[in-house]
mmCIF file of C-alpha atoms in Angstrom:
data_model
loop_
_atom_site.group_PDB
_atom_site.id
_atom_site.type_symbol
_atom_site.label_atom_id
_atom_site.label_comp_id
_atom_site.label_asym_id
_atom_site.label_seq_id
_atom_site.Cartn_x
_atom_site.Cartn_y
_atom_site.Cartn_z
ATOM 1 C CA MET C 1 -5.667 14.841 0.764
ATOM 2 C CA LEU C 2 -6.314 15.370 -2.950
ATOM 3 C CA TYR C 3 -3.004 13.651 -3.714
ATOM 4 C CA HIS C 4 -3.957 10.592 -1.660
ATOM 5 C CA LEU C 5 -7.486 10.468 -3.094
ATOM 6 C CA LEU C 6 -6.976 11.314 -6.750
ATOM 7 C CA TYR C 7 -3.432 10.362 -7.732
ATOM 8 C CA PRO C 8 -4.067 6.594 -7.239
ATOM 9 C CA LEU C 9 -6.897 6.948 -9.774
ATOM 10 C CA SER C 10 -4.487 8.207 -12.450
ATOM 11 C CA GLU C 11 -4.194 4.655 -13.764
ATOM 12 C CA ILE C 12 -7.871 4.876 -14.664
ATOM 13 C CA PHE C 13 -8.008 8.567 -15.652
ATOM 14 C CA THR C 14 -4.582 9.714 -16.865
ATOM 15 C CA PRO C 15 -5.044 13.515 -16.356
ATOM 16 C CA LEU C 16 -5.099 12.907 -12.587
ATOM 17 C CA ASN C 17 -1.400 12.178 -12.931
ATOM 18 C CA VAL C 18 -0.812 15.948 -12.469
ATOM 19 C CA PHE C 19 -1.304 15.476 -8.723
ATOM 20 C CA GLN C 20 2.096 13.849 -8.459
ATOM 21 C CA TYR C 21 3.777 17.104 -9.463
ATOM 22 C CA ILE C 22 4.840 19.440 -6.671
ATOM 23 C CA THR C 23 4.590 22.477 -8.953
ATOM 24 C CA PHE C 24 0.919 21.717 -9.705
ATOM 25 C CA ARG C 25 0.029 21.203 -6.053
ATOM 26 C CA ALA C 26 2.019 24.290 -4.986
ATOM 27 C CA GLY C 27 0.007 26.342 -7.483
ATOM 28 C CA GLY C 28 -3.189 24.840 -6.116
ATOM 29 C CA ALA C 29 -2.093 25.644 -2.562
ATOM 30 C CA VAL C 30 -1.366 29.310 -3.258
ATOM 31 C CA LEU C 31 -4.679 29.841 -5.075
ATOM 32 C CA THR C 32 -6.701 27.933 -2.479
ATOM 33 C CA SER C 33 -5.250 29.810 0.500
ATOM 34 C CA LEU C 34 -5.751 33.122 -1.321
ATOM 35 C CA LEU C 35 -9.372 32.266 -2.099
ATOM 36 C CA ILE C 36 -10.048 31.188 1.491
ATOM 37 C CA CYS C 37 -8.722 34.545 2.733
ATOM 38 C CA PHE C 38 -11.017 36.399 0.359
ATOM 39 C CA LEU C 39 -14.024 34.281 1.385
ATOM 40 C CA LEU C 40 -13.467 34.116 5.142
ATOM 41 C CA GLY C 41 -11.613 37.394 5.693
ATOM 42 C CA PRO C 42 -14.607 39.784 5.703
ATOM 43 C CA ARG C 43 -16.674 37.420 7.860
ATOM 44 C CA ILE C 44 -13.934 36.937 10.458
ATOM 45 C CA ILE C 45 -13.178 40.670 10.546
ATOM 46 C CA ARG C 46 -16.879 41.425 10.997
ATOM 47 C CA LYS C 47 -17.105 38.859 13.811
ATOM 48 C CA LEU C 48 -14.035 40.299 15.551
ATOM 49 C CA LYS C 49 -15.674 43.731 15.420
ATOM 50 C CA GLU C 50 -18.896 42.364 16.879
ATOM 51 C CA LEU C 51 -16.947 40.756 19.734
ATOM 52 C CA LYS C 52 -15.047 44.046 20.180
ATOM 53 C CA ILE C 53 -11.706 42.247 19.830
ATOM 54 C CA GLY C 54 -9.732 45.407 19.150
ATOM 55 C CA GLN C 55 -6.062 46.300 19.262
ATOM 56 C CA THR C 56 -4.673 47.953 22.403
ATOM 57 C CA VAL C 57 -1.933 50.304 21.221
ATOM 58 C CA ARG C 58 1.168 50.748 23.401
ATOM 59 C CA THR C 59 1.035 54.086 25.178
ATOM 60 C CA ASP C 60 4.728 54.803 24.600
ATOM 61 C CA GLY C 61 4.476 54.255 20.843
ATOM 62 C CA PRO C 62 4.250 56.866 18.064
ATOM 63 C CA SER C 63 1.339 59.232 18.604
ATOM 64 C CA SER C 64 0.119 58.564 15.054
ATOM 65 C CA HIS C 65 -0.694 54.989 16.100
ATOM 66 C CA GLN C 66 -3.284 55.965 18.682
ATOM 67 C CA CYS C 67 -5.917 56.081 15.949
ATOM 68 C CA LYS C 68 -5.376 52.337 15.476
ATOM 69 C CA THR C 69 -6.883 51.591 18.887
ATOM 70 C CA GLY C 70 -9.898 49.346 18.466
ATOM 71 C CA THR C 71 -8.881 47.939 15.082
ATOM 72 C CA PRO C 72 -9.698 44.201 15.117
ATOM 73 C CA THR C 73 -6.772 41.968 15.983
ATOM 74 C CA MET C 74 -6.297 38.178 16.047
ATOM 75 C CA GLY C 75 -6.438 38.343 12.252
ATOM 76 C CA GLY C 76 -3.824 35.622 12.284
ATOM 77 C CA LEU C 77 -6.803 33.266 12.499
ATOM 78 C CA ILE C 78 -7.541 34.081 8.844
ATOM 79 C CA ILE C 79 -3.981 33.179 7.850
ATOM 80 C CA MET C 80 -3.899 30.049 9.976
ATOM 81 C CA LEU C 81 -7.185 28.671 8.677
ATOM 82 C CA SER C 82 -6.279 29.307 5.048
ATOM 83 C CA ILE C 83 -2.859 27.638 5.402
ATOM 84 C CA VAL C 84 -4.120 24.591 7.275
ATOM 85 C CA VAL C 85 -7.068 23.954 4.938
ATOM 86 C CA SER C 86 -4.958 24.533 1.836
ATOM 87 C CA CYS C 87 -2.248 22.138 3.059
ATOM 88 C CA LEU C 88 -4.781 19.490 4.012
ATOM 89 C CA LEU C 89 -6.046 19.633 0.436
ATOM 90 C CA TRP C 90 -2.826 19.902 -1.557
ATOM 91 C CA ALA C 91 0.106 18.597 0.499
ATOM 92 C CA ARG C 92 1.072 14.980 1.038
ATOM 93 C CA LEU C 93 -0.132 14.224 4.547
ATOM 94 C CA ASP C 94 2.337 11.368 4.903
ATOM 95 C CA SER C 95 5.244 13.829 4.708
ATOM 96 C CA ARG C 96 7.042 14.260 8.025
ATOM 97 C CA PHE C 97 7.858 17.849 7.084
ATOM 98 C CA ILE C 98 4.195 18.701 6.536
ATOM 99 C CA ILE C 99 3.236 17.073 9.841
ATOM 100 C CA TRP C 100 5.833 19.142 11.707
ATOM 101 C CA LEU C 101 4.965 22.378 9.905
ATOM 102 C CA LEU C 102 1.253 21.961 10.602
ATOM 103 C CA SER C 103 2.046 21.087 14.226
ATOM 104 C CA GLY C 104 4.196 24.209 14.524
ATOM 105 C CA THR C 105 1.461 26.310 12.975
ATOM 106 C CA LEU C 106 -1.111 25.095 15.490
ATOM 107 C CA TRP C 107 1.204 25.122 18.546
ATOM 108 C CA LEU C 108 2.661 28.589 18.002
ATOM 109 C CA GLY C 109 -0.643 29.889 16.651
ATOM 110 C CA CYS C 110 -2.421 28.831 19.850
ATOM 111 C CA LEU C 111 0.374 30.341 21.935
ATOM 112 C CA GLY C 112 -0.054 33.619 20.068
ATOM 113 C CA PHE C 113 -3.837 33.407 20.420
ATOM 114 C CA TRP C 114 -3.450 33.040 24.194
ATOM 115 C CA ASP C 115 -1.154 36.065 24.245
ATOM 116 C CA ASP C 116 -3.645 38.152 22.252
ATOM 117 C CA TYR C 117 -6.512 36.982 24.445
ATOM 118 C CA LEU C 118 -4.734 38.113 27.602
ATOM 119 C CA LYS C 119 -3.991 41.485 26.023
ATOM 120 C CA LEU C 120 -7.665 41.940 25.270
ATOM 121 C CA THR C 121 -8.948 40.814 28.656
ATOM 122 C CA LYS C 122 -6.362 42.899 30.530
ATOM 123 C CA LYS C 123 -6.864 45.853 28.164
ATOM 124 C CA ASN C 124 -3.139 46.479 27.796
ATOM 125 C CA SER C 125 -0.437 45.633 25.257
ATOM 126 C CA LYS C 126 1.558 43.262 27.505
ATOM 127 C CA GLY C 127 -0.248 39.919 27.251
ATOM 128 C CA LEU C 128 1.777 36.854 28.184
ATOM 129 C CA SER C 129 4.968 37.483 30.099
ATOM 130 C CA ALA C 130 8.114 37.298 27.996
ATOM 131 C CA GLY C 131 9.227 34.260 29.996
ATOM 132 C CA ALA C 132 5.985 32.355 29.449
ATOM 133 C CA LYS C 133 5.987 33.090 25.723
ATOM 134 C CA LEU C 134 9.632 32.081 25.392
ATOM 135 C CA PHE C 135 8.986 28.882 27.330
ATOM 136 C CA GLY C 136 6.137 27.878 25.012
ATOM 137 C CA GLN C 137 8.253 28.537 21.927
ATOM 138 C CA THR C 138 11.261 26.716 23.341
ATOM 139 C CA VAL C 139 9.281 23.599 24.266
ATOM 140 C CA PHE C 140 8.185 23.148 20.668
ATOM 141 C CA ALA C 141 11.581 24.056 19.189
ATOM 142 C CA ALA C 142 13.340 21.649 21.559
ATOM 143 C CA SER C 143 10.955 18.870 20.521
ATOM 144 C CA LEU C 144 11.779 19.531 16.882
ATOM 145 C CA ALA C 145 15.529 19.645 17.609
ATOM 146 C CA ALA C 146 15.334 16.342 19.483
ATOM 147 C CA TYR C 147 13.475 14.734 16.585
ATOM 148 C CA LEU C 148 16.007 15.965 14.013
ATOM 149 C CA SER C 149 18.873 14.709 16.133
ATOM 150 C CA VAL C 150 17.465 11.188 15.705
ATOM 151 C CA PHE C 151 15.886 11.575 12.252
ATOM 152 C CA PRO C 152 17.831 14.340 10.452
ATOM 153 C CA SER C 153 16.707 15.764 7.124
ATOM 154 C CA ASN C 154 19.908 14.474 5.564
ATOM 155 C CA PRO C 155 21.973 12.161 7.820
ATOM 156 C CA GLU C 156 25.187 13.026 5.996
ATOM 157 C CA PHE C 157 24.791 16.704 6.974
ATOM 158 C CA ALA C 158 22.954 16.184 10.275
ATOM 159 C CA THR C 159 24.988 18.589 12.424
ATOM 160 C CA LEU C 160 26.625 20.600 9.650
ATOM 161 C CA VAL C 161 25.811 24.225 8.903
ATOM 162 C CA ASN C 162 26.560 25.569 5.444
ATOM 163 C CA ILE C 163 28.235 28.968 5.151
ATOM 164 C CA PRO C 164 26.529 30.867 2.291
ATOM 165 C CA TYR C 165 28.575 32.085 -0.678
ATOM 166 C CA LEU C 166 31.345 29.562 0.069
ATOM 167 C CA LYS C 167 31.472 26.420 -2.055
ATOM 168 C CA GLY C 168 31.199 23.267 0.029
ATOM 169 C CA PHE C 169 32.148 25.010 3.290
ATOM 170 C CA PHE C 170 30.439 23.618 6.385
ATOM 171 C CA ILE C 171 30.883 24.011 10.135
ATOM 172 C CA ASN C 172 30.204 20.968 12.297
ATOM 173 C CA LEU C 173 28.325 22.051 15.440
ATOM 174 C CA SER C 174 28.167 18.496 16.775
ATOM 175 C CA PHE C 175 25.737 18.262 19.723
ATOM 176 C CA PHE C 176 25.466 22.084 19.802
ATOM 177 C CA TYR C 177 23.336 21.785 16.666
ATOM 178 C CA ILE C 178 20.357 21.041 18.920
ATOM 179 C CA VAL C 179 20.782 24.408 20.625
ATOM 180 C CA PHE C 180 21.331 26.036 17.233
ATOM 181 C CA THR C 181 18.034 24.638 15.944
ATOM 182 C CA ILE C 182 16.179 26.009 18.959
ATOM 183 C CA ILE C 183 17.750 29.436 18.455
ATOM 184 C CA VAL C 184 16.781 29.502 14.757
ATOM 185 C CA VAL C 185 13.136 28.568 15.341
ATOM 186 C CA VAL C 186 12.552 30.669 18.467
ATOM 187 C CA GLY C 187 14.563 33.588 17.111
ATOM 188 C CA SER C 188 12.659 33.584 13.823
ATOM 189 C CA SER C 189 9.319 33.445 15.629
ATOM 190 C CA ASN C 190 10.164 36.406 17.858
ATOM 191 C CA ALA C 191 11.777 38.434 15.072
ATOM 192 C CA VAL C 192 8.593 38.357 12.986
ATOM 193 C CA ASN C 193 6.593 39.174 16.095
ATOM 194 C CA LEU C 194 8.689 42.306 16.693
ATOM 195 C CA THR C 195 8.409 43.337 13.034
ATOM 196 C CA ASP C 196 4.608 43.285 13.144
ATOM 197 C CA GLY C 197 4.133 46.939 14.051
ATOM 198 C CA LEU C 198 3.101 48.736 10.861
ATOM 199 C CA ASP C 199 0.269 48.058 8.439
ATOM 200 C CA GLY C 200 1.426 45.414 5.961
ATOM 201 C CA LEU C 201 5.070 45.449 7.096
ATOM 202 C CA ALA C 202 5.429 41.956 8.542
ATOM 203 C CA ILE C 203 3.100 40.126 6.185
ATOM 204 C CA GLY C 204 4.681 41.688 3.095
ATOM 205 C CA ASN C 205 8.133 40.498 4.112
ATOM 206 C CA ILE C 206 6.707 37.102 5.111
ATOM 207 C CA VAL C 207 5.432 36.658 1.547
ATOM 208 C CA ILE C 208 8.862 37.521 0.123
ATOM 209 C CA ALA C 209 10.705 35.188 2.511
ATOM 210 C CA ALA C 210 8.218 32.312 2.151
ATOM 211 C CA PHE C 211 8.314 32.469 -1.658
ATOM 212 C CA SER C 212 12.111 32.435 -1.650
ATOM 213 C CA LEU C 213 12.383 29.584 0.862
ATOM 214 C CA ALA C 214 9.809 27.621 -1.140
ATOM 215 C CA LEU C 215 12.146 27.732 -4.147
ATOM 216 C CA PHE C 216 15.093 26.649 -1.996
ATOM 217 C CA ALA C 217 12.969 23.771 -0.668
ATOM 218 C CA TYR C 218 11.988 22.702 -4.176
ATOM 219 C CA PHE C 219 15.626 22.798 -5.313
ATOM 220 C CA ALA C 220 16.744 20.759 -2.284
ATOM 221 C CA GLY C 221 14.080 18.134 -2.964
ATOM 222 C CA HIS C 222 15.202 17.627 -6.562
ATOM 223 C CA PHE C 223 18.446 15.668 -6.436
ATOM 224 C CA GLN C 224 19.749 16.772 -9.835
ATOM 225 C CA ILE C 225 19.031 20.458 -9.202
ATOM 226 C CA ALA C 226 20.487 20.263 -5.683
ATOM 227 C CA ASN C 227 23.628 18.629 -7.021
ATOM 228 C CA TYR C 228 23.984 21.238 -9.768
ATOM 229 C CA LEU C 229 23.474 24.165 -7.347
ATOM 230 C CA LYS C 230 25.744 22.604 -4.704
ATOM 231 C CA ILE C 231 23.116 22.694 -1.966
ATOM 232 C CA VAL C 232 22.283 19.971 0.526
ATOM 233 C CA PRO C 233 19.774 17.531 -1.007
ATOM 234 C CA VAL C 234 16.829 16.733 1.259
ATOM 235 C CA GLN C 235 14.550 13.920 0.190
ATOM 236 C CA GLY C 236 10.895 14.939 0.336
ATOM 237 C CA SER C 237 11.564 18.636 0.947
ATOM 238 C CA GLY C 238 9.506 19.530 -2.094
ATOM 239 C CA GLU C 239 6.441 19.194 0.130
ATOM 240 C CA ILE C 240 7.775 22.114 2.185
ATOM 241 C CA ALA C 241 7.395 24.203 -0.984
ATOM 242 C CA VAL C 242 3.690 23.289 -1.100
ATOM 243 C CA PHE C 243 3.290 24.467 2.492
ATOM 244 C CA LEU C 244 5.229 27.691 1.911
ATOM 245 C CA PHE C 245 3.226 28.503 -1.204
ATOM 246 C CA ALA C 246 0.124 28.193 0.964
ATOM 247 C CA VAL C 247 1.784 30.757 3.248
ATOM 248 C CA VAL C 248 2.385 33.009 0.227
ATOM 249 C CA GLY C 249 -1.254 32.792 -0.836
ATOM 250 C CA SER C 250 -2.604 33.435 2.651
ATOM 251 C CA GLY C 251 -0.115 36.287 3.103
ATOM 252 C CA LEU C 252 -1.272 38.007 -0.072
ATOM 253 C CA GLY C 253 -4.890 37.454 0.923
ATOM 254 C CA PHE C 254 -4.319 38.880 4.392
ATOM 255 C CA LEU C 255 -2.404 41.847 2.964
ATOM 256 C CA TRP C 256 -5.603 42.769 1.115
ATOM 257 C CA TYR C 257 -7.099 43.669 4.495
ATOM 258 C CA ASN C 258 -3.905 44.584 6.348
ATOM 259 C CA ALA C 259 -2.692 47.215 3.858
ATOM 260 C CA HIS C 260 -2.735 50.781 5.185
ATOM 261 C CA PRO C 261 -5.095 51.738 6.716
ATOM 262 C CA ALA C 262 -5.422 48.248 8.131
ATOM 263 C CA GLU C 263 -8.863 46.730 8.616
ATOM 264 C CA VAL C 264 -7.366 44.006 10.811
ATOM 265 C CA PHE C 265 -4.070 43.118 12.509
ATOM 266 C CA MET C 266 -2.638 39.605 12.597
ATOM 267 C CA GLY C 267 -1.593 39.916 16.242
ATOM 268 C CA ASP C 268 0.621 37.349 17.926
ATOM 269 C CA THR C 269 -1.868 34.751 16.695
ATOM 270 C CA GLY C 270 -0.276 35.123 13.273
ATOM 271 C CA SER C 271 3.216 36.493 13.797
ATOM 272 C CA LEU C 272 4.483 33.809 16.185
ATOM 273 C CA PHE C 273 3.669 30.845 13.966
ATOM 274 C CA LEU C 274 4.606 32.566 10.695
ATOM 275 C CA GLY C 275 8.081 33.303 12.006
ATOM 276 C CA GLY C 276 8.309 29.827 13.479
ATOM 277 C CA VAL C 277 7.496 28.001 10.240
ATOM 278 C CA LEU C 278 10.090 30.059 8.359
ATOM 279 C CA GLY C 279 12.701 28.970 10.895
ATOM 280 C CA MET C 280 11.550 25.353 10.736
ATOM 281 C CA SER C 281 11.657 25.329 6.943
ATOM 282 C CA ALA C 282 15.198 26.724 6.900
ATOM 283 C CA VAL C 283 16.317 24.039 9.356
ATOM 284 C CA PHE C 284 14.647 21.247 7.368
ATOM 285 C CA ILE C 285 16.378 22.202 4.110
ATOM 286 C CA LYS C 286 19.719 23.005 5.805
ATOM 287 C CA GLN C 287 19.640 26.692 4.817
ATOM 288 C CA GLU C 288 19.720 28.117 8.342
ATOM 289 C CA LEU C 289 22.149 30.946 7.613
ATOM 290 C CA ILE C 290 20.475 31.858 4.328
ATOM 291 C CA LEU C 291 17.443 32.683 6.464
ATOM 292 C CA VAL C 292 19.531 35.309 8.277
ATOM 293 C CA ILE C 293 20.147 37.021 4.927
ATOM 294 C CA LEU C 294 16.729 36.356 3.433
ATOM 295 C CA GLY C 295 15.001 37.528 6.617
ATOM 296 C CA GLY C 296 17.374 40.428 7.135
ATOM 297 C CA VAL C 297 14.501 42.823 7.817
ATOM 298 C CA PHE C 298 13.310 40.610 10.670
ATOM 299 C CA VAL C 299 16.868 40.247 11.981
ATOM 300 C CA ALA C 300 17.394 44.015 11.942
ATOM 301 C CA GLU C 301 14.132 44.605 13.807
ATOM 302 C CA ALA C 302 15.019 42.057 16.502
ATOM 303 C CA MET C 303 18.587 43.347 16.850
ATOM 304 C CA SER C 304 17.357 46.923 17.233
ATOM 305 C CA VAL C 305 15.296 45.856 20.254
ATOM 306 C CA LEU C 306 18.145 43.853 21.806
ATOM 307 C CA LEU C 307 20.618 46.704 21.324
ATOM 308 C CA GLN C 308 18.201 49.315 22.605
ATOM 309 C CA VAL C 309 17.343 47.389 25.754
ATOM 310 C CA SER C 310 20.908 46.348 26.619
ATOM 311 C CA TYR C 311 22.371 49.803 25.912
ATOM 312 C CA TYR C 312 19.664 51.541 27.932
ATOM 313 C CA LYS C 313 20.234 49.243 30.923
ATOM 314 C CA LYS C 314 23.924 50.137 30.961
ATOM 315 C CA THR C 315 23.835 53.852 30.098
ATOM 316 C CA LYS C 316 20.209 54.992 30.536
ATOM 317 C CA LYS C 317 20.520 56.309 26.989
ATOM 318 C CA ARG C 318 18.961 55.150 23.727
ATOM 319 C CA ILE C 319 20.594 54.217 20.433
ATOM 320 C CA PHE C 320 17.355 54.599 18.482
ATOM 321 C CA LYS C 321 14.588 57.110 18.994
ATOM 322 C CA MET C 322 12.306 54.121 19.495
ATOM 323 C CA ALA C 323 12.561 50.378 18.973
ATOM 324 C CA PRO C 324 11.783 48.254 16.977
ATOM 325 C CA LEU C 325 13.571 49.852 14.042
ATOM 326 C CA HIS C 326 10.450 50.762 12.047
ATOM 327 C CA HIS C 327 9.337 53.056 14.876
ATOM 328 C CA HIS C 328 12.726 54.800 14.789
ATOM 329 C CA TYR C 329 12.118 55.842 11.196
ATOM 330 C CA GLU C 330 8.587 56.926 12.014
ATOM 331 C CA MET C 331 9.971 59.138 14.763
ATOM 332 C CA LEU C 332 12.298 60.694 12.168
ATOM 333 C CA GLY C 333 9.199 61.878 10.333
ATOM 334 C CA ILE C 334 8.967 59.219 7.604
ATOM 335 C CA SER C 335 5.385 58.153 6.924
ATOM 336 C CA GLU C 336 4.212 54.691 7.907
ATOM 337 C CA THR C 337 3.441 53.711 4.316
ATOM 338 C CA LYS C 338 6.867 54.802 3.069
ATOM 339 C CA VAL C 339 8.658 52.877 5.842
ATOM 340 C CA THR C 340 6.654 49.761 4.992
ATOM 341 C CA ILE C 341 7.300 49.905 1.259
ATOM 342 C CA ARG C 342 11.000 50.629 1.756
ATOM 343 C CA PHE C 343 11.286 47.618 4.054
ATOM 344 C CA TRP C 344 9.559 45.509 1.385
ATOM 345 C CA ILE C 345 12.097 46.722 -1.172
ATOM 346 C CA ILE C 346 14.929 45.799 1.182
ATOM 347 C CA GLY C 347 13.331 42.365 1.641
ATOM 348 C CA ILE C 348 13.261 41.830 -2.144
ATOM 349 C CA ILE C 349 16.904 42.916 -2.458
ATOM 350 C CA LEU C 350 17.890 40.493 0.298
ATOM 351 C CA ALA C 351 15.997 37.697 -1.462
ATOM 352 C CA ILE C 352 17.963 38.406 -4.636
ATOM 353 C CA LEU C 353 21.211 38.352 -2.661
ATOM 354 C CA SER C 354 20.175 35.012 -1.158
ATOM 355 C CA PHE C 355 19.687 33.463 -4.590
ATOM 356 C CA ALA C 356 23.015 34.969 -5.672
ATOM 357 C CA SER C 357 24.639 32.597 -3.169
ATOM 358 C CA LEU C 358 23.607 29.711 -5.428
ATOM 359 C CA LYS C 359 25.597 31.066 -8.347
ATOM 360 C CA LEU C 360 28.660 31.761 -6.214
ATOM 361 C CA ARG C 361 28.756 28.133 -5.051
#
C-alpha cells in the first residue's frame, strides 16, 4: 500500500524513491510485523486467558507437558495479523505472488482456527478429523497447482524440478508436476504442524527457513544474480522476500512470548498456514527440493510420525519411544529447552548447507 501511495510521488519528493527497493520494503516489513507482535501480543494473550482458550494436552504425551494444560492457544492469530498488516503496508499488492501468499495465509489460518476451536469446545486434543484437515489443505493446494499450470512462475521451467548441488540438472515431471505441487504445499503445512510440540521449537525453525527462502526469492527475482548463481529466474519473486521477511519479524515477535515457559501457543491457527506459505514460496521460486533440505527439521518430524504409525500397524512395536521426534528425545531424558535449541542449531546448519548448493552450481 505504501509503495502504491508514496512511490508515485517520488517525482515530486525524491527521497520517496526508496519505496521502489525491495530491500527497503523488506526491512520495513520485518520491523512492522515485529512491532505489531509486541503491541498486540500481550492484549491478545490476555483476551485468550479471559475467554479461557487454553491448550488441551494429549494424555499420552510426556508427563512433563501436563503442566502446560490451560496455557492460551490460538496464538497464531498474533502471527497472522502481524504478517497480513505488514504485507498490506509494505508489499506490492499488484503482485500475484503476494495475492496467493495472503490467500494461503487466510485460508490455512482459518482452517487451523477451526481445528483449534473444535479442540477447545470438545475439550480434547483431536479437533478436526485428519481427513477433513487434509481435504481443506488439498483444495487450496490444488487451486494453486491449477493456476501455476496455466500461469507458471517461469514458463521455460514450468514442470521442471531442479536437483540441488547439480549444475543445470532438472527432472521434467510433466503433468505430474501438479501433484508434486500439492504434495509440497500440503506436506510442508502438516510437517510444521507436527513440529509444533515444544516451546519455541516450530517458530524458531520457521524464522530460520523463512529468512533463508527470502534470500533465495530475492536472488531469483534479480536476473543478473539468478544468472550468476545458476538458479531459475522468476520475475517479480522479490515481493516474496517482502512477505517472508514479514514472517521473520512476526516469528521473532511471537517467540518473545512462546519461549520456554511459553505464555501462549500458536496452535494449528499458526502452524498450518506458516508451513503452507513456506511450501508455496518454494514452489513459486522453483526451489522445491531445497525446501526439503532447508526444512530438514520439519521433514524429520513428519517422517518420524509416518514411520512410527506404519511400523506399529505392521508389528505392534515402536521405532521411537514417542513420535514426533522431539518427544522421543524428551523421553530419553533430554530437557525440553535443550531439545529445542539443538533443533534450532540443526536448522541453521541445514540453512548453511542449502546456500552451499549455490556455490556448487
